[in-house]
Tab-separated table of N, CA, C and O in Angstrom:
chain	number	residue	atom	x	y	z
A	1	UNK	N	-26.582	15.882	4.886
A	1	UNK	CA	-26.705	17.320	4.816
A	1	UNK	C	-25.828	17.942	5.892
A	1	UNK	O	-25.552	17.344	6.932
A	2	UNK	N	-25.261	19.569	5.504
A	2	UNK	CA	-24.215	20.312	6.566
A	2	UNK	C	-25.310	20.178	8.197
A	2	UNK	O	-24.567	20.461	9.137
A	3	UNK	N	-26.345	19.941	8.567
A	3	UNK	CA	-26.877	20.240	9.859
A	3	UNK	C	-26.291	18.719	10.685
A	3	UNK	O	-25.594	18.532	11.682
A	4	UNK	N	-26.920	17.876	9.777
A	4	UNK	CA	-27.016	16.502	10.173
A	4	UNK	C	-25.364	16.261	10.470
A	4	UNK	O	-24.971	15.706	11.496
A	5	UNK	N	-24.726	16.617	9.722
A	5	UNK	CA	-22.898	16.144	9.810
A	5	UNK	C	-22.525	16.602	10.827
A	5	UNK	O	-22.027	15.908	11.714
A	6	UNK	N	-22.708	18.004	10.916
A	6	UNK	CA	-22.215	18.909	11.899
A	6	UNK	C	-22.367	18.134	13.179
A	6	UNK	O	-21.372	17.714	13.769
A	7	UNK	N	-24.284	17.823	13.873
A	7	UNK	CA	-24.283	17.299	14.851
A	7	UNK	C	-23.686	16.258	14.997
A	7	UNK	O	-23.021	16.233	16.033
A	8	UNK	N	-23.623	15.065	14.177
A	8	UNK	CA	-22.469	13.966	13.786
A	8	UNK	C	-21.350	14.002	14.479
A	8	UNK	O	-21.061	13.193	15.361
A	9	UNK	N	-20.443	15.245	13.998
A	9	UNK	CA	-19.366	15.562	14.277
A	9	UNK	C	-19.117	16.304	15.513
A	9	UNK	O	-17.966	16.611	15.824
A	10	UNK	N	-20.332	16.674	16.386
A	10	UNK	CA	-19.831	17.744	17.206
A	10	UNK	C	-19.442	19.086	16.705
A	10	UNK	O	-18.670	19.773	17.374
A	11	UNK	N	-19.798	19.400	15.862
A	11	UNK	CA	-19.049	20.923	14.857
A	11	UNK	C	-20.515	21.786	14.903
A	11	UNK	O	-21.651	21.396	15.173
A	12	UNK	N	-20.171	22.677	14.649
A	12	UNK	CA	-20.936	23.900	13.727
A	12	UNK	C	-20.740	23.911	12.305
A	12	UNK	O	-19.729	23.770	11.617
A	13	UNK	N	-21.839	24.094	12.052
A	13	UNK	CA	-22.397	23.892	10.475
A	13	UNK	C	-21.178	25.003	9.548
A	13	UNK	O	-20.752	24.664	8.444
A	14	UNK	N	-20.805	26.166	10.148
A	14	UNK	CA	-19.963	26.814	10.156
A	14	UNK	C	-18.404	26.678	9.955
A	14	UNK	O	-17.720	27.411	9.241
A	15	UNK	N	-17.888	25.432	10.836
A	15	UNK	CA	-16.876	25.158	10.961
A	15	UNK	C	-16.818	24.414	9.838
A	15	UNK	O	-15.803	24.534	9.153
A	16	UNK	N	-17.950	23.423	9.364
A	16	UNK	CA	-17.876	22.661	8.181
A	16	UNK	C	-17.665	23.482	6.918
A	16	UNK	O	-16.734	23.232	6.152
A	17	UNK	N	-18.536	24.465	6.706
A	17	UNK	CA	-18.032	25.223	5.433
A	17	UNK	C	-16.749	26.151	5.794
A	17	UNK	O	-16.556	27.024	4.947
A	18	UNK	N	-15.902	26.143	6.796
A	18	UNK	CA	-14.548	26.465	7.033
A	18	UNK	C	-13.386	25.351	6.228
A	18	UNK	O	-12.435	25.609	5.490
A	19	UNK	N	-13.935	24.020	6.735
A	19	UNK	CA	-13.210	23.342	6.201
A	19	UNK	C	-12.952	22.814	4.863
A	19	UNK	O	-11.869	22.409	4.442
A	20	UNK	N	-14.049	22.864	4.252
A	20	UNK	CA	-14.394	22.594	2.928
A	20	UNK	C	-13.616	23.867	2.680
A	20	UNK	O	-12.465	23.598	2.337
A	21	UNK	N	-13.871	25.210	2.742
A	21	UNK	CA	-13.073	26.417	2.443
A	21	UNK	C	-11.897	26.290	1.961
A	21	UNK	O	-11.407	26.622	0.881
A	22	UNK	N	-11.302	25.533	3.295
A	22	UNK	CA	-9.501	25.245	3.304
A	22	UNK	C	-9.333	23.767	2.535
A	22	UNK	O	-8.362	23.019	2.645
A	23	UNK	N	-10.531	23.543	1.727
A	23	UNK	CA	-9.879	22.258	1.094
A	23	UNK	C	-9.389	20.854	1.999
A	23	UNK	O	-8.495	20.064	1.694
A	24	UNK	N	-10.365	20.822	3.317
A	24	UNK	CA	-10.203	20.071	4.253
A	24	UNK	C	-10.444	18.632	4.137
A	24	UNK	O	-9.869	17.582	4.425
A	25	UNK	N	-11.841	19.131	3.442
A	25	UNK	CA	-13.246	17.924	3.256
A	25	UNK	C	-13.730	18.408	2.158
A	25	UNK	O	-13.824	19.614	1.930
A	26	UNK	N	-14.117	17.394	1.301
A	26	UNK	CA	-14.574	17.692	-0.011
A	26	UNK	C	-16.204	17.046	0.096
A	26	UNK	O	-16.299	15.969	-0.493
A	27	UNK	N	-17.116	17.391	0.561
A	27	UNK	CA	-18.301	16.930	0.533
A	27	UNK	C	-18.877	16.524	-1.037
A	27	UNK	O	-18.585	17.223	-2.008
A	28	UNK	N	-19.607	15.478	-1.132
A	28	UNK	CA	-20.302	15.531	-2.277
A	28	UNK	C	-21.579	16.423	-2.346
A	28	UNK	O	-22.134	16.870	-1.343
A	29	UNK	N	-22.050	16.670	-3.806
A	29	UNK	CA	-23.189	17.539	-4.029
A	29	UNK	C	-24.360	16.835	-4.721
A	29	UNK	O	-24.196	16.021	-5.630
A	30	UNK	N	-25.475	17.175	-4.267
A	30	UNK	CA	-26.565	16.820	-4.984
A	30	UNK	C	-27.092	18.001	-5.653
A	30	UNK	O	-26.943	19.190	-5.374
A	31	UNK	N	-27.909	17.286	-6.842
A	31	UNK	CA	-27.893	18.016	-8.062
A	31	UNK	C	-28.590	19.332	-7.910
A	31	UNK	O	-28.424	20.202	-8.765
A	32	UNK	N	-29.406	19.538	-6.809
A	32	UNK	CA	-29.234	20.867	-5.983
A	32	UNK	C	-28.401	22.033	-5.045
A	32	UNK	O	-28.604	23.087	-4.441
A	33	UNK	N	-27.317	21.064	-5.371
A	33	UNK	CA	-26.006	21.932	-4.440
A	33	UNK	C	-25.887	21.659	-3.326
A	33	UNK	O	-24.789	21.953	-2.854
A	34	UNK	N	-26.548	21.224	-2.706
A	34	UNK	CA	-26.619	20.275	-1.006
A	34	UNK	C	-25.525	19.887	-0.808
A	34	UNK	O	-25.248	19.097	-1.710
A	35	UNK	N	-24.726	19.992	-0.130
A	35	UNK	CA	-23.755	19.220	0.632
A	35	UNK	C	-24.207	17.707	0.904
A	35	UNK	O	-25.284	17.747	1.499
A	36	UNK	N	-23.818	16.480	0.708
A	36	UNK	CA	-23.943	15.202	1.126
A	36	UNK	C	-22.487	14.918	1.719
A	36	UNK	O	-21.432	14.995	1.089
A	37	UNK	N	-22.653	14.566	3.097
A	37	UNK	CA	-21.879	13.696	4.182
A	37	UNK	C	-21.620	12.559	4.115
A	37	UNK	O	-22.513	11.977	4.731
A	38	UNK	N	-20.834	11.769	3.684
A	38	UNK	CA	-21.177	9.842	3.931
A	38	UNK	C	-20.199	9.923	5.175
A	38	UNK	O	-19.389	10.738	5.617
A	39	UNK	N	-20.778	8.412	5.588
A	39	UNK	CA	-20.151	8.395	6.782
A	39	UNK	C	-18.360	8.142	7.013
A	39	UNK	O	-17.862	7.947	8.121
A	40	UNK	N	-17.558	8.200	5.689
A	40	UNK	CA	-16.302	8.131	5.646
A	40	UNK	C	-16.046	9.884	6.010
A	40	UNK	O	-15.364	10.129	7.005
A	41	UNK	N	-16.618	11.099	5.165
A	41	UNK	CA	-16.594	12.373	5.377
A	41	UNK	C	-16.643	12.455	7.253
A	41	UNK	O	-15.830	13.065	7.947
A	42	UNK	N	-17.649	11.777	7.669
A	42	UNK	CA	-18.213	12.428	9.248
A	42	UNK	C	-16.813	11.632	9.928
A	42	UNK	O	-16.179	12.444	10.602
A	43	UNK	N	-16.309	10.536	9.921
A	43	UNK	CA	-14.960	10.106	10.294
A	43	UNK	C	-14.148	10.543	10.384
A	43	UNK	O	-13.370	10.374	11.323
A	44	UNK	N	-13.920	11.609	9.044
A	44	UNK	CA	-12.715	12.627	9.017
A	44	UNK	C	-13.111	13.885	9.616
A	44	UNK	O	-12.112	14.550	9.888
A	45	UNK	N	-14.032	14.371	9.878
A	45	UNK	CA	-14.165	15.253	10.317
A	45	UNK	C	-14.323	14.996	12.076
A	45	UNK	O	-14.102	15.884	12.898
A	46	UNK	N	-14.608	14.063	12.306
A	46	UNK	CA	-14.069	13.653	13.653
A	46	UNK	C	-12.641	13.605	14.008
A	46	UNK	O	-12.328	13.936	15.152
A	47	UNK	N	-11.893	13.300	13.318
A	47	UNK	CA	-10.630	13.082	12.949
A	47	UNK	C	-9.920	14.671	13.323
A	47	UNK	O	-9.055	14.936	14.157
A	48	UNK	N	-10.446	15.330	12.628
A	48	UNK	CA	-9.888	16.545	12.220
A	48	UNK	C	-10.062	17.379	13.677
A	48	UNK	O	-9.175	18.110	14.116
A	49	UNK	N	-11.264	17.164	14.306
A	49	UNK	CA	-11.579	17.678	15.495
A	49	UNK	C	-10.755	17.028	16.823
A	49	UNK	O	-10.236	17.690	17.722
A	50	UNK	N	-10.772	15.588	16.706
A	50	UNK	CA	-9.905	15.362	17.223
A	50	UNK	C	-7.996	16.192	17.384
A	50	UNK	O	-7.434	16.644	18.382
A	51	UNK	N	-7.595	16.098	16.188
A	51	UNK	CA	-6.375	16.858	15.709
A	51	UNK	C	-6.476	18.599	16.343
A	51	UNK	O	-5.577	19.241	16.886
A	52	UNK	N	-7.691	18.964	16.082
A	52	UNK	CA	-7.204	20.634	16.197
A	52	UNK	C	-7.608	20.982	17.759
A	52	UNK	O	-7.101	21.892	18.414
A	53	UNK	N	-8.629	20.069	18.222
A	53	UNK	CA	-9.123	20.345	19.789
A	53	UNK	C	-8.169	19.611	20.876
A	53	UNK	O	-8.265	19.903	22.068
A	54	UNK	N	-7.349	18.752	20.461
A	54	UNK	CA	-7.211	17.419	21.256
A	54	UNK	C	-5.851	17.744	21.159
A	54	UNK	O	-5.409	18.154	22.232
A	55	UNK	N	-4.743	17.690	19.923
A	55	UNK	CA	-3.821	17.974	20.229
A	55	UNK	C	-3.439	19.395	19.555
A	55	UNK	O	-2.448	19.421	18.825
A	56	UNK	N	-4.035	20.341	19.726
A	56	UNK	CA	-4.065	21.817	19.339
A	56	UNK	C	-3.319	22.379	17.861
A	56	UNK	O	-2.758	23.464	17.711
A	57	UNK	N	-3.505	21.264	16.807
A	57	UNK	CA	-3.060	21.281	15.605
A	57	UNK	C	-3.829	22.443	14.908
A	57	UNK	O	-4.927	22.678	15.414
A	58	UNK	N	-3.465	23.224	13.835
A	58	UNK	CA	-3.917	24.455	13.265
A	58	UNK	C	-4.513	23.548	12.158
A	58	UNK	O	-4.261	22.344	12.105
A	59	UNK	N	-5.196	24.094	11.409
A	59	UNK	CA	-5.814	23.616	10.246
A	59	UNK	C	-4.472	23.301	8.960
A	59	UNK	O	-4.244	22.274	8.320
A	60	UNK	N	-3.993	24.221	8.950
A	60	UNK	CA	-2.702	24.002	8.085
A	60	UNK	C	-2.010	23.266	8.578
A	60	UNK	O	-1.064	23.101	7.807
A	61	UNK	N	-1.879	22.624	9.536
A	61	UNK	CA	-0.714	21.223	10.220
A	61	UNK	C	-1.792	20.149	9.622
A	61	UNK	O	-1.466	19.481	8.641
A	62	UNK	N	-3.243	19.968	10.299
A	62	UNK	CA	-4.199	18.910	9.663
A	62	UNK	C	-3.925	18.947	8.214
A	62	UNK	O	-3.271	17.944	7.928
A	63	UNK	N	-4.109	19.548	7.368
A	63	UNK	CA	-4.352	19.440	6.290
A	63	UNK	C	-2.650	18.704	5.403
A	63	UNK	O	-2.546	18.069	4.353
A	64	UNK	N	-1.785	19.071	6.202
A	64	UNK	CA	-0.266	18.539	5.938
A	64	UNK	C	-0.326	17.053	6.737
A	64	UNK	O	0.551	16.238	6.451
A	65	UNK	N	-1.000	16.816	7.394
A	65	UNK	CA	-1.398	15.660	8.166
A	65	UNK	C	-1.787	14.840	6.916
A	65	UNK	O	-1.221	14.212	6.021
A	66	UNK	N	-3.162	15.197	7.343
A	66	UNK	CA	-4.282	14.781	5.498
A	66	UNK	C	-3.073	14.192	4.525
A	66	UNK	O	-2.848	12.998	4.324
A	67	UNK	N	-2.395	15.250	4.006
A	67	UNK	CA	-1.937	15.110	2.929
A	67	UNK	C	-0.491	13.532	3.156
A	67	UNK	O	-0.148	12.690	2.327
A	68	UNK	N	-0.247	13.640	3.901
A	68	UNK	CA	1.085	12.658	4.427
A	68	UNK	C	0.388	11.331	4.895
A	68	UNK	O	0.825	10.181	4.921
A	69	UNK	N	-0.750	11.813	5.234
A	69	UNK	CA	-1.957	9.822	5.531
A	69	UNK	C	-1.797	9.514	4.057
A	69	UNK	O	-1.140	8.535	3.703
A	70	UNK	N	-2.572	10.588	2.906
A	70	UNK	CA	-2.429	9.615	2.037
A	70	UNK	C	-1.464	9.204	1.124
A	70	UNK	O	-1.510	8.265	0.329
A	71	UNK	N	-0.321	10.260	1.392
A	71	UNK	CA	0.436	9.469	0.534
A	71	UNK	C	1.098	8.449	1.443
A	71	UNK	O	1.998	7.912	0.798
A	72	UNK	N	1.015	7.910	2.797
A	72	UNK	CA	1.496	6.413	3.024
A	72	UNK	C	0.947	5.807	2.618
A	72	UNK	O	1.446	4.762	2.199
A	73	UNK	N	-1.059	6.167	2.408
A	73	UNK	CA	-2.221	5.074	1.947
A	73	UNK	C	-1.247	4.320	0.769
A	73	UNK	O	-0.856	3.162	0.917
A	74	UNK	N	-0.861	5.283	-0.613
A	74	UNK	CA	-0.497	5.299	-1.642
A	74	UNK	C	0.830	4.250	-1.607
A	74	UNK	O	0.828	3.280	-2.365
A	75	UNK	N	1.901	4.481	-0.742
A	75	UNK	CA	2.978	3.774	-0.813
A	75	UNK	C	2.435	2.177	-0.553
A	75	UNK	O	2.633	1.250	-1.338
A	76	UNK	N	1.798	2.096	0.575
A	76	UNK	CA	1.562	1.377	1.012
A	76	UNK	C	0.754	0.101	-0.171
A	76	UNK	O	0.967	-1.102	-0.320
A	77	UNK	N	-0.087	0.936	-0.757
A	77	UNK	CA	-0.745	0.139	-1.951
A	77	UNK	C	0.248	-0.474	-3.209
A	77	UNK	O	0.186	-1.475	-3.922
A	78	UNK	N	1.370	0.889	-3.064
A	78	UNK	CA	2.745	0.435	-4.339
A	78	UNK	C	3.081	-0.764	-3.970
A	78	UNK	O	2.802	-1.818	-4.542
A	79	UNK	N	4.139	-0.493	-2.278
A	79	UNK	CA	4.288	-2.086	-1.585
A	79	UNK	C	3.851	-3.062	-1.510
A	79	UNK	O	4.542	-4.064	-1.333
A	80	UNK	N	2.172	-3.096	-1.654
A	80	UNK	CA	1.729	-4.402	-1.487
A	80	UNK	C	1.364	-5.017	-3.233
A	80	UNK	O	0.994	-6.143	-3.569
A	81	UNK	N	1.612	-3.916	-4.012
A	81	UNK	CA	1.516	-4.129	-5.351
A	81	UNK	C	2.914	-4.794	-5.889
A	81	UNK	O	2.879	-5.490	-6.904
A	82	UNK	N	4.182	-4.562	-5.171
A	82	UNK	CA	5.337	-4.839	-5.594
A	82	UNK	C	5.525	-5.762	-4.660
A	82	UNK	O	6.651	-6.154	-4.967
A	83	UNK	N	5.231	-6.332	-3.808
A	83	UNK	CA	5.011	-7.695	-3.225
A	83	UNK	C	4.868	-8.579	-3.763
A	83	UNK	O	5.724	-9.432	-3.998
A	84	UNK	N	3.373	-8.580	-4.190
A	84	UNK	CA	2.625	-9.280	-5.146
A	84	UNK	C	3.553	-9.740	-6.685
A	84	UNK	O	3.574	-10.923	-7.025
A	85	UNK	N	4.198	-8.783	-7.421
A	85	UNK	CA	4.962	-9.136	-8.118
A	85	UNK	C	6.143	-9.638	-7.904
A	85	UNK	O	6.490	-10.369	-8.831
A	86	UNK	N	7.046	-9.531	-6.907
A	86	UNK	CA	7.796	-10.010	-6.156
A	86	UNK	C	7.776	-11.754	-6.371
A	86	UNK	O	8.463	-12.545	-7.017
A	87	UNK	N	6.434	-11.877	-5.331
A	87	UNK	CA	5.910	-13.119	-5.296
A	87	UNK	C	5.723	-14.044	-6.736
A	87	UNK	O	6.107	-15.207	-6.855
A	88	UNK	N	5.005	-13.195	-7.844
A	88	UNK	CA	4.630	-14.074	-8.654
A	88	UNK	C	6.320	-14.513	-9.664
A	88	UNK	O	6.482	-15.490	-10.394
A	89	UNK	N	7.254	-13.497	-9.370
A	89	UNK	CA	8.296	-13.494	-9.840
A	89	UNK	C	9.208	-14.816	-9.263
A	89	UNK	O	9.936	-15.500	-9.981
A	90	UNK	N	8.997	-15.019	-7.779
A	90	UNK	CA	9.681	-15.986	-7.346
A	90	UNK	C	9.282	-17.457	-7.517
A	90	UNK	O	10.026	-18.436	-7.453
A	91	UNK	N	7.726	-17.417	-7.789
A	91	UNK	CA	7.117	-18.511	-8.548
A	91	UNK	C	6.945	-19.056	-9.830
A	91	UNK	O	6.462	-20.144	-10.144
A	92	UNK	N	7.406	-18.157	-10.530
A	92	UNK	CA	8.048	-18.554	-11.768
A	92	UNK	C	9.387	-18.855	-12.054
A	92	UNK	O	9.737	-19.472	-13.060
A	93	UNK	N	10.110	-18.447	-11.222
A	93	UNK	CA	12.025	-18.898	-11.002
A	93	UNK	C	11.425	-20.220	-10.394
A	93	UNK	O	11.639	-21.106	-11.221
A	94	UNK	N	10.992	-20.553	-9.678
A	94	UNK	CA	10.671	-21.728	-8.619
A	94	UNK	C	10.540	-23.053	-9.909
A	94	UNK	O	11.157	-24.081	-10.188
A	95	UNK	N	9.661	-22.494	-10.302
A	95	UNK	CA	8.954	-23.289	-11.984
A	95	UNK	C	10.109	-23.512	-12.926
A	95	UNK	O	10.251	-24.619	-13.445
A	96	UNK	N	10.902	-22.571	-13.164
A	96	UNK	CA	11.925	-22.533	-14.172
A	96	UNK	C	13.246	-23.430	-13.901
A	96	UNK	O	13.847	-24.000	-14.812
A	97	UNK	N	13.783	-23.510	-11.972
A	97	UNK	CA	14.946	-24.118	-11.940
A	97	UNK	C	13.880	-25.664	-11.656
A	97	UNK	O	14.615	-26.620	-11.409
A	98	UNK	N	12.793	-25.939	-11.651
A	98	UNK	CA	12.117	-27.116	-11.533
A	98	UNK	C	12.592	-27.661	-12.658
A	98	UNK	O	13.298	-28.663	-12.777
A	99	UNK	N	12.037	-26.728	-13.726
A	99	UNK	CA	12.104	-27.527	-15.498
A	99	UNK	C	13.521	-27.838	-15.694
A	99	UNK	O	13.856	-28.721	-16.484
A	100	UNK	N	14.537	-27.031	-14.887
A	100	UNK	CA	16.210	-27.286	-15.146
A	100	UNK	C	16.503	-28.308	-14.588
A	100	UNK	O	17.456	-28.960	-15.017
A	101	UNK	N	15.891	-28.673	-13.654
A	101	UNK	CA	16.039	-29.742	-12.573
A	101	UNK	C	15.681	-31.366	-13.700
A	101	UNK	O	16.477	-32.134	-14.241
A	102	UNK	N	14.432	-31.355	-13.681
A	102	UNK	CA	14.057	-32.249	-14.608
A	102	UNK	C	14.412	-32.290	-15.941
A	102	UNK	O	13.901	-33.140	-16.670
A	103	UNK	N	15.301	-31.408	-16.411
A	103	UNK	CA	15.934	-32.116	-17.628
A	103	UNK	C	17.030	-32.717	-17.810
A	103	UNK	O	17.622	-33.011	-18.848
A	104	UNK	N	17.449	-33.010	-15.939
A	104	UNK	CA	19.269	-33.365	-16.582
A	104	UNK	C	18.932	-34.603	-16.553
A	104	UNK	O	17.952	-35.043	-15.952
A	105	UNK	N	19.843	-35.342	-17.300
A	105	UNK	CA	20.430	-36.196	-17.902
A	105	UNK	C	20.770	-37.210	-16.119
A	105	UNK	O	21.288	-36.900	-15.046
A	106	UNK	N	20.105	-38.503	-16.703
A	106	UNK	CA	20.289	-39.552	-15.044
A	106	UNK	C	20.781	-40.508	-15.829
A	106	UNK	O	20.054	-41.501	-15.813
A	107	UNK	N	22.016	-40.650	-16.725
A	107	UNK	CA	22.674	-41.817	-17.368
A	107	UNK	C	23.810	-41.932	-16.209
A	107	UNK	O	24.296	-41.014	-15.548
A	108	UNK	N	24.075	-43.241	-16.156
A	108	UNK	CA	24.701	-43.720	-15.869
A	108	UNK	C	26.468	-44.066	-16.216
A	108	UNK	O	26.765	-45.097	-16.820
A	109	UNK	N	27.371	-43.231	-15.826
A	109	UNK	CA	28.315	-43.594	-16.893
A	109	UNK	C	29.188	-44.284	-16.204
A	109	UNK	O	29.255	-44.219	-14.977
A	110	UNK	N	30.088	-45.157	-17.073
A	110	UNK	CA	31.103	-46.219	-16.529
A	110	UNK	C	32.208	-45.997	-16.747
A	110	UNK	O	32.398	-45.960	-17.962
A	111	UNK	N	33.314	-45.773	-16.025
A	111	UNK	CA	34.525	-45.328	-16.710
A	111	UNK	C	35.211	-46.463	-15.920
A	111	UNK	O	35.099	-47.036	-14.836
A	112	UNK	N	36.095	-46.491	-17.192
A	112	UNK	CA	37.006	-48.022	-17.332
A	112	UNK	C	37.919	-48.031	-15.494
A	112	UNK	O	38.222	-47.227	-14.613
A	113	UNK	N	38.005	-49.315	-15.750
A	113	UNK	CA	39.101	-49.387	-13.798
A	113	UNK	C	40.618	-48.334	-13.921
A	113	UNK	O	41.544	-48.277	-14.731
A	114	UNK	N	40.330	-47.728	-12.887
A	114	UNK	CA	42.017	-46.925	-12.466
A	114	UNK	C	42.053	-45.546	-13.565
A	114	UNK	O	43.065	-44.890	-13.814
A	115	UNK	N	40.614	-45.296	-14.161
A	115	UNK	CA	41.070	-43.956	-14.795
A	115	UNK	C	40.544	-42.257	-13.954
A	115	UNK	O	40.326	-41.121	-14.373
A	116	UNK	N	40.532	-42.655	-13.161
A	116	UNK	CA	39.694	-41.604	-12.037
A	116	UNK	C	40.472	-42.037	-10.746
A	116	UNK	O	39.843	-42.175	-9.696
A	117	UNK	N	42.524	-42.366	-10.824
A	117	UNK	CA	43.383	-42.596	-10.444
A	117	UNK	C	43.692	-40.534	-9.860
A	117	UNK	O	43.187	-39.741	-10.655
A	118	UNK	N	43.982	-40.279	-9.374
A	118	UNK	CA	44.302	-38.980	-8.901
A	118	UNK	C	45.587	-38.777	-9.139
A	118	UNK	O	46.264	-38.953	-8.126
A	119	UNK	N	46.189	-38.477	-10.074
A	119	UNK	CA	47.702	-38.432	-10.382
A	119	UNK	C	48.900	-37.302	-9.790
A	119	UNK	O	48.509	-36.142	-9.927
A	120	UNK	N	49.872	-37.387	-9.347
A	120	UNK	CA	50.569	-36.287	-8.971
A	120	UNK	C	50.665	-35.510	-9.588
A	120	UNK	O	50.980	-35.864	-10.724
A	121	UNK	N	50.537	-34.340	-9.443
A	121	UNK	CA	50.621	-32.883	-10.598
A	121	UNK	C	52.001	-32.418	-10.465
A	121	UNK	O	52.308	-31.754	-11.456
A	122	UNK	N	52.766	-32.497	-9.777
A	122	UNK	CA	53.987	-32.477	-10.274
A	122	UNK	C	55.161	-32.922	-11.208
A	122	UNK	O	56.350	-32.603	-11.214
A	123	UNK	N	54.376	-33.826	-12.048
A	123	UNK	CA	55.007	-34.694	-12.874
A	123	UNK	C	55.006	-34.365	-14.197
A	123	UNK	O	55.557	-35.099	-15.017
């Protein structure tokens, strides 16, 4: 609930429906309209207090903040998604020059005496 978060956070119950306002924090609702806090919400809103008290960030810099965490979250998930394929890509080439490997041919060939003579090319 907004009382319980607030003290959580060090905030005013006030400042919380400021932020939610500006699209800061998106609280969940119970089917009475209650504001619900989980403790990932009270993190960010520590976060946020940190940012606007600590290093005197405006709400509109946080919220451009906000927005630039997650899209590294996002890259970051692409990267480790294109890793991953990366990987399974190089383990199947790995597999493939294996099978090339094991199909050549281990005959033995004999070529008659003096024909693997190195001849002058000027001739």
């Amino acid at each position: 609930m907004i009382g319980v978060a607030a003290r959580l956070a060090g905030l005013h119950p006030q400042t919380l429906r400021m932020y939610e306002a500006k699209e800061i924090i998106s609280p969940s609702r119970s089917d009475g309209k209650t504001r619900l806090y989980s403790d990932e919400d009270i993190e960010m809103l520590k976060y946020v207090q940190r940012l606007t008290s600590d290093l005197g960030i405006n709400l509109s810099g946080v919220k451009m903040i906000m927005n630039l965490n997650d899209q590294i979250e996002e890259m970051d998930k692409k990267m480790e998604e294109m890793k991953r394929g990366m990987d399974e890509f190089k383990n199947e080439m790995v597999k493939e020059i294996d099978s090339v490997h094991r199909s050549y041919r281990r005959d033995i060939v004999v070529f008659p005496k003096g024909s693997m003579v190195k001849r002058d090319e000027g001739r």
